[in-house]
Amino acid sequence: MDYYREGEPALDTKAPAGPISERWEKRRFSGRLVNPANRRKLRVIVVGTGLAGASAAATLGELGYRVANYCFQDSARRAHSIAAQGGINAAKNYRNDGDSVHRLFYDTVKGGDFRSRESNVHRLAEVSTEIIDQCVAQGVPFAREYGGLLDNRSFGGAQVSRTFYARGQTGQQLLLGAYQALQRQVAAGTVDLHTRHEMLELIIVEGKARGIVVRDLVTGEISTELADAVVLATGGYGNVYFLSTNAMGCNVTAGWRAHRKGAYFANPCYTQIHPTCIPQSGDHQSKLTLMSESLRNDGRVWVPKQRGDDRHPADIPEDERDYYLERRYPAFGNLVPRDIASRAAKVVCDEGHGVGPGGLGVYLDFAGAIERLGKKAVEAKYGNLFDMYERITGENPYERPMRIYPAVHYTMGGLWVDYDLSSNIPGLFVTGEANFSDHGANRLGASALMQGLSDGYFVLPNTISDYLADGPFEKVEEDHEAVVAARKEVDDRIAFFLNNDGDRTVDSFHRELGKIMWEYCGMERTDEGLRKAIGLIRDLKDEFYKRVKVTGGAEELNQQLEKAGRVADFFELGELMCIDALHRTESCGGHFRAESQTDEGEAKRDDDNFSYVAAWEFGGDEPILHKEALEFEYVHPTQRSYK
């Protein structure tokens, strides 16, 4: 049983031809423009205020468009981008260590295991240099060397230092810069900012995205916002696993509502398991905590050579330690890409070498760095991360190695978009982690912030004008049948949850779904396990609609009601993720099929049969697969090696 059927190929008709270094400039020139007087007549909705959303809303507002910006947080500054720690990549080559736009392009395509579009990735590498200039001009306090020049450090999957950072708070500082730009436009009257509002439905009029239905999370009021175009910058869907490094409010509802209305969802099985997270301490937990990948610059990863060795790490001699990343991947050592580091940690723990409760942990040791650099230097680089680790675990990482273990962190899949960041629904654009476009099957560290700001500041403002040049479009009234129907869908869904006389909490279902996803669609997937997971998810979904209990009312602050809608969408997404993982019988990047591995246990791709983007159309129990073929002219697919 395949669980799906195939449709027509997905085509990116906006991607330009010609030399790759000229394609972005060629597309910018060929795209139509909107003159300043006409921009004031056009309205754009931006959903999300993270790096992708805030930068897009601010830039579109500054261009003169009338922008409505929505987020469900109580402040735009609380978007989950604020939690990013390690840094942002850019091909500035300040270290004179051989970096270039082409090398960043090459590293990103290779790091994604040759499952991304060359044109999109090269554009990202080109724009990366402009991002740093933009952020410095905003006052983002990037770390600097003694002489005042911007500092860089290394991240996984690269042999150069190209990561700009602000201690361990890079996401926070970048978001504050974007937030300042956004608030400037709010004050100027070009952006209307709506906090504590959640998008619950997309409005399609005559085949075009023309608005959204939102719920005021404080009063419960349902309202509609109509516009000429809609931009979704709503982040990833890692919380389908329940336990992840994402904020608990992160969800897929905005993207999934668009998917149900016809937007393709691409590569949903491509999920990133981050190798350096604080291990789960018990069943009581509702989220996990990231320890920045930047720590692997100076920290060394190891486990005891002896199985079940529970001695204090300081009592284990050097010759009885296995620095397994340095042993298996001598060229990159502890800075291999995340998917490889995560699987390697799983292997040594499965073999019985893990440390800590349940043997689900490995050591990240800074003793050598402290001896080499001094405690003050290490504290200057990583002090806030060390403090956070000690507050959570009660262990001092200056004196005892950190214990880390992989956890769900990022999703490379997302809504399908073309080169212009437009979905297959005209008028619906998708930016940042909410789309699939740049990272293939595995994202390199410090590239999420790069993509979010690239899309928001530089790409979308240049491509959305080609669509809006046909506007202003015919005005849509509140009583239009499509608007009324979309609003009724939201009302009916809310009424169902409030009237369903069940006996189980939403969280209990979410936790159970997460365990299924982690067990069968986590770091390692098999044909048997994925088929089992699909059956379990379908059964649990049926039980959810029969037994879920949502207390409270509709016209008030009701977090149980918010969660119910989000978890309902997670059930459908989780099923599609398993179907996507089942159909892709190869291993690539973060998608590891146990049946497809090399003799050394590495991911084994099948380029002859799977060198394509899997763009899924909503089809209920039988989704429709549209394949977009991937072509490689400049970086030819090879077996990835970091040895």
PDB file of C-alpha atoms in Angstrom, residues 107-203:
ATOM      1  CA  ASP A 107      29.038  23.952   1.307  1.00  0.00           C
ATOM      2  CA  THR A 108      25.277  24.570   1.542  1.00  0.00           C
ATOM      3  CA  VAL A 109      24.374  22.348  -1.421  1.00  0.00           C
ATOM      4  CA  LYS A 110      26.688  19.607  -0.156  1.00  0.00           C
ATOM      5  CA  GLY A 111      25.504  20.023   3.434  1.00  0.00           C
ATOM      6  CA  GLY A 112      21.908  19.604   2.232  1.00  0.00           C
ATOM      7  CA  ASP A 113      22.964  16.288   0.664  1.00  0.00           C
ATOM      8  CA  PHE A 114      22.268  17.534  -2.873  1.00  0.00           C
ATOM      9  CA  ARG A 115      18.542  17.909  -2.382  1.00  0.00           C
ATOM     10  CA  SER A 116      18.207  21.694  -2.848  1.00  0.00           C
ATOM     11  CA  ARG A 117      17.961  23.990  -5.871  1.00  0.00           C
ATOM     12  CA  GLU A 118      21.269  25.410  -7.033  1.00  0.00           C
ATOM     13  CA  SER A 119      19.751  28.754  -8.105  1.00  0.00           C
ATOM     14  CA  ASN A 120      18.127  29.412  -4.725  1.00  0.00           C
ATOM     15  CA  VAL A 121      21.211  28.456  -2.740  1.00  0.00           C
ATOM     16  CA  HIS A 122      23.536  30.620  -4.840  1.00  0.00           C
ATOM     17  CA  ARG A 123      21.225  33.599  -4.352  1.00  0.00           C
ATOM     18  CA  LEU A 124      21.310  32.987  -0.604  1.00  0.00           C
ATOM     19  CA  ALA A 125      25.122  32.963  -0.642  1.00  0.00           C
ATOM     20  CA  GLU A 126      25.208  36.183  -2.690  1.00  0.00           C
ATOM     21  CA  VAL A 127      22.797  38.027  -0.420  1.00  0.00           C
ATOM     22  CA  SER A 128      24.540  36.842   2.762  1.00  0.00           C
ATOM     23  CA  THR A 129      27.148  39.602   2.513  1.00  0.00           C
ATOM     24  CA  GLU A 130      24.459  42.306   2.288  1.00  0.00           C
ATOM     25  CA  ILE A 131      22.744  40.986   5.427  1.00  0.00           C
ATOM     26  CA  ILE A 132      25.777  41.690   7.613  1.00  0.00           C
ATOM     27  CA  ASP A 133      26.052  45.252   6.298  1.00  0.00           C
ATOM     28  CA  GLN A 134      22.344  45.794   6.939  1.00  0.00           C
ATOM     29  CA  CYS A 135      22.526  44.481  10.496  1.00  0.00           C
ATOM     30  CA  VAL A 136      25.672  46.406  11.404  1.00  0.00           C
ATOM     31  CA  ALA A 137      23.971  49.583  10.146  1.00  0.00           C
ATOM     32  CA  GLN A 138      21.043  48.797  12.445  1.00  0.00           C
ATOM     33  CA  GLY A 139      23.419  48.544  15.396  1.00  0.00           C
ATOM     34  CA  VAL A 140      23.413  44.784  15.923  1.00  0.00           C
ATOM     35  CA  PRO A 141      26.300  44.229  18.380  1.00  0.00           C
ATOM     36  CA  PHE A 142      28.221  41.497  16.609  1.00  0.00           C
ATOM     37  CA  ALA A 143      31.305  40.222  18.403  1.00  0.00           C
ATOM     38  CA  ARG A 144      34.500  42.021  17.419  1.00  0.00           C
ATOM     39  CA  GLU A 145      38.172  41.240  17.621  1.00  0.00           C
ATOM     40  CA  TYR A 146      40.544  43.311  19.741  1.00  0.00           C
ATOM     41  CA  GLY A 147      41.205  45.716  16.863  1.00  0.00           C
ATOM     42  CA  GLY A 148      37.496  46.372  16.338  1.00  0.00           C
ATOM     43  CA  LEU A 149      36.923  44.196  13.270  1.00  0.00           C
ATOM     44  CA  LEU A 150      33.952  41.822  13.192  1.00  0.00           C
ATOM     45  CA  ASP A 151      34.855  38.405  14.550  1.00  0.00           C
ATOM     46  CA  ASN A 152      34.002  35.036  13.019  1.00  0.00           C
ATOM     47  CA  ARG A 153      33.845  31.472  14.238  1.00  0.00           C
ATOM     48  CA  SER A 154      33.296  28.087  12.612  1.00  0.00           C
ATOM     49  CA  PHE A 155      30.163  25.993  12.350  1.00  0.00           C
ATOM     50  CA  GLY A 156      29.487  22.469  11.153  1.00  0.00           C
ATOM     51  CA  GLY A 157      29.985  21.468   7.534  1.00  0.00           C
ATOM     52  CA  ALA A 158      32.579  24.150   6.767  1.00  0.00           C
ATOM     53  CA  GLN A 159      36.341  24.376   6.979  1.00  0.00           C
ATOM     54  CA  VAL A 160      36.359  28.187   7.050  1.00  0.00           C
ATOM     55  CA  SER A 161      35.236  30.682   9.700  1.00  0.00           C
ATOM     56  CA  ARG A 162      32.261  32.557   8.260  1.00  0.00           C
ATOM     57  CA  THR A 163      29.831  32.741  11.176  1.00  0.00           C
ATOM     58  CA  PHE A 164      29.130  36.186  12.654  1.00  0.00           C
ATOM     59  CA  TYR A 165      27.788  36.091  16.195  1.00  0.00           C
ATOM     60  CA  ALA A 166      26.723  38.069  19.222  1.00  0.00           C
ATOM     61  CA  ARG A 167      27.965  35.859  22.023  1.00  0.00           C
ATOM     62  CA  GLY A 168      25.305  33.133  22.412  1.00  0.00           C
ATOM     63  CA  GLN A 169      22.413  35.511  21.729  1.00  0.00           C
ATOM     64  CA  THR A 170      22.683  36.130  17.984  1.00  0.00           C
ATOM     65  CA  GLY A 171      19.019  35.506  17.224  1.00  0.00           C
ATOM     66  CA  GLN A 172      17.940  37.903  19.938  1.00  0.00           C
ATOM     67  CA  GLN A 173      20.165  40.708  18.695  1.00  0.00           C
ATOM     68  CA  LEU A 174      19.198  40.212  15.049  1.00  0.00           C
ATOM     69  CA  LEU A 175      15.513  40.144  15.957  1.00  0.00           C
ATOM     70  CA  LEU A 176      15.852  43.342  17.953  1.00  0.00           C
ATOM     71  CA  GLY A 177      17.380  44.948  14.865  1.00  0.00           C
ATOM     72  CA  ALA A 178      14.491  43.761  12.685  1.00  0.00           C
ATOM     73  CA  TYR A 179      12.004  44.775  15.390  1.00  0.00           C
ATOM     74  CA  GLN A 180      13.415  48.295  15.448  1.00  0.00           C
ATOM     75  CA  ALA A 181      13.022  48.515  11.677  1.00  0.00           C
ATOM     76  CA  LEU A 182       9.462  47.199  12.031  1.00  0.00           C
ATOM     77  CA  GLN A 183       8.515  49.631  14.793  1.00  0.00           C
ATOM     78  CA  ARG A 184       9.876  52.502  12.719  1.00  0.00           C
ATOM     79  CA  GLN A 185       7.348  51.621  10.031  1.00  0.00           C
ATOM     80  CA  VAL A 186       4.586  51.181  12.605  1.00  0.00           C
ATOM     81  CA  ALA A 187       5.305  54.711  13.807  1.00  0.00           C
ATOM     82  CA  ALA A 188       5.350  55.935  10.193  1.00  0.00           C
ATOM     83  CA  GLY A 189       1.905  54.463   9.632  1.00  0.00           C
ATOM     84  CA  THR A 190       2.850  52.036   6.865  1.00  0.00           C
ATOM     85  CA  VAL A 191       2.554  48.905   9.043  1.00  0.00           C
ATOM     86  CA  ASP A 192      -0.383  47.934  11.263  1.00  0.00           C
ATOM     87  CA  LEU A 193       0.932  45.490  13.879  1.00  0.00           C
ATOM     88  CA  HIS A 194      -1.546  43.047  15.437  1.00  0.00           C
ATOM     89  CA  THR A 195      -0.170  41.022  18.352  1.00  0.00           C
ATOM     90  CA  ARG A 196      -2.027  38.184  20.126  1.00  0.00           C
ATOM     91  CA  HIS A 197      -3.818  37.220  16.893  1.00  0.00           C
ATOM     92  CA  GLU A 198      -3.586  33.755  15.364  1.00  0.00           C
ATOM     93  CA  MET A 199      -4.228  32.994  11.701  1.00  0.00           C
ATOM     94  CA  LEU A 200      -6.771  30.180  11.453  1.00  0.00           C
ATOM     95  CA  GLU A 201      -7.702  30.182   7.766  1.00  0.00           C
ATOM     96  CA  LEU A 202      -6.564  31.416   4.350  1.00  0.00           C
ATOM     97  CA  ILE A 203      -9.102  33.199   2.133  1.00  0.00           C
TER      98      ILE A 203
END
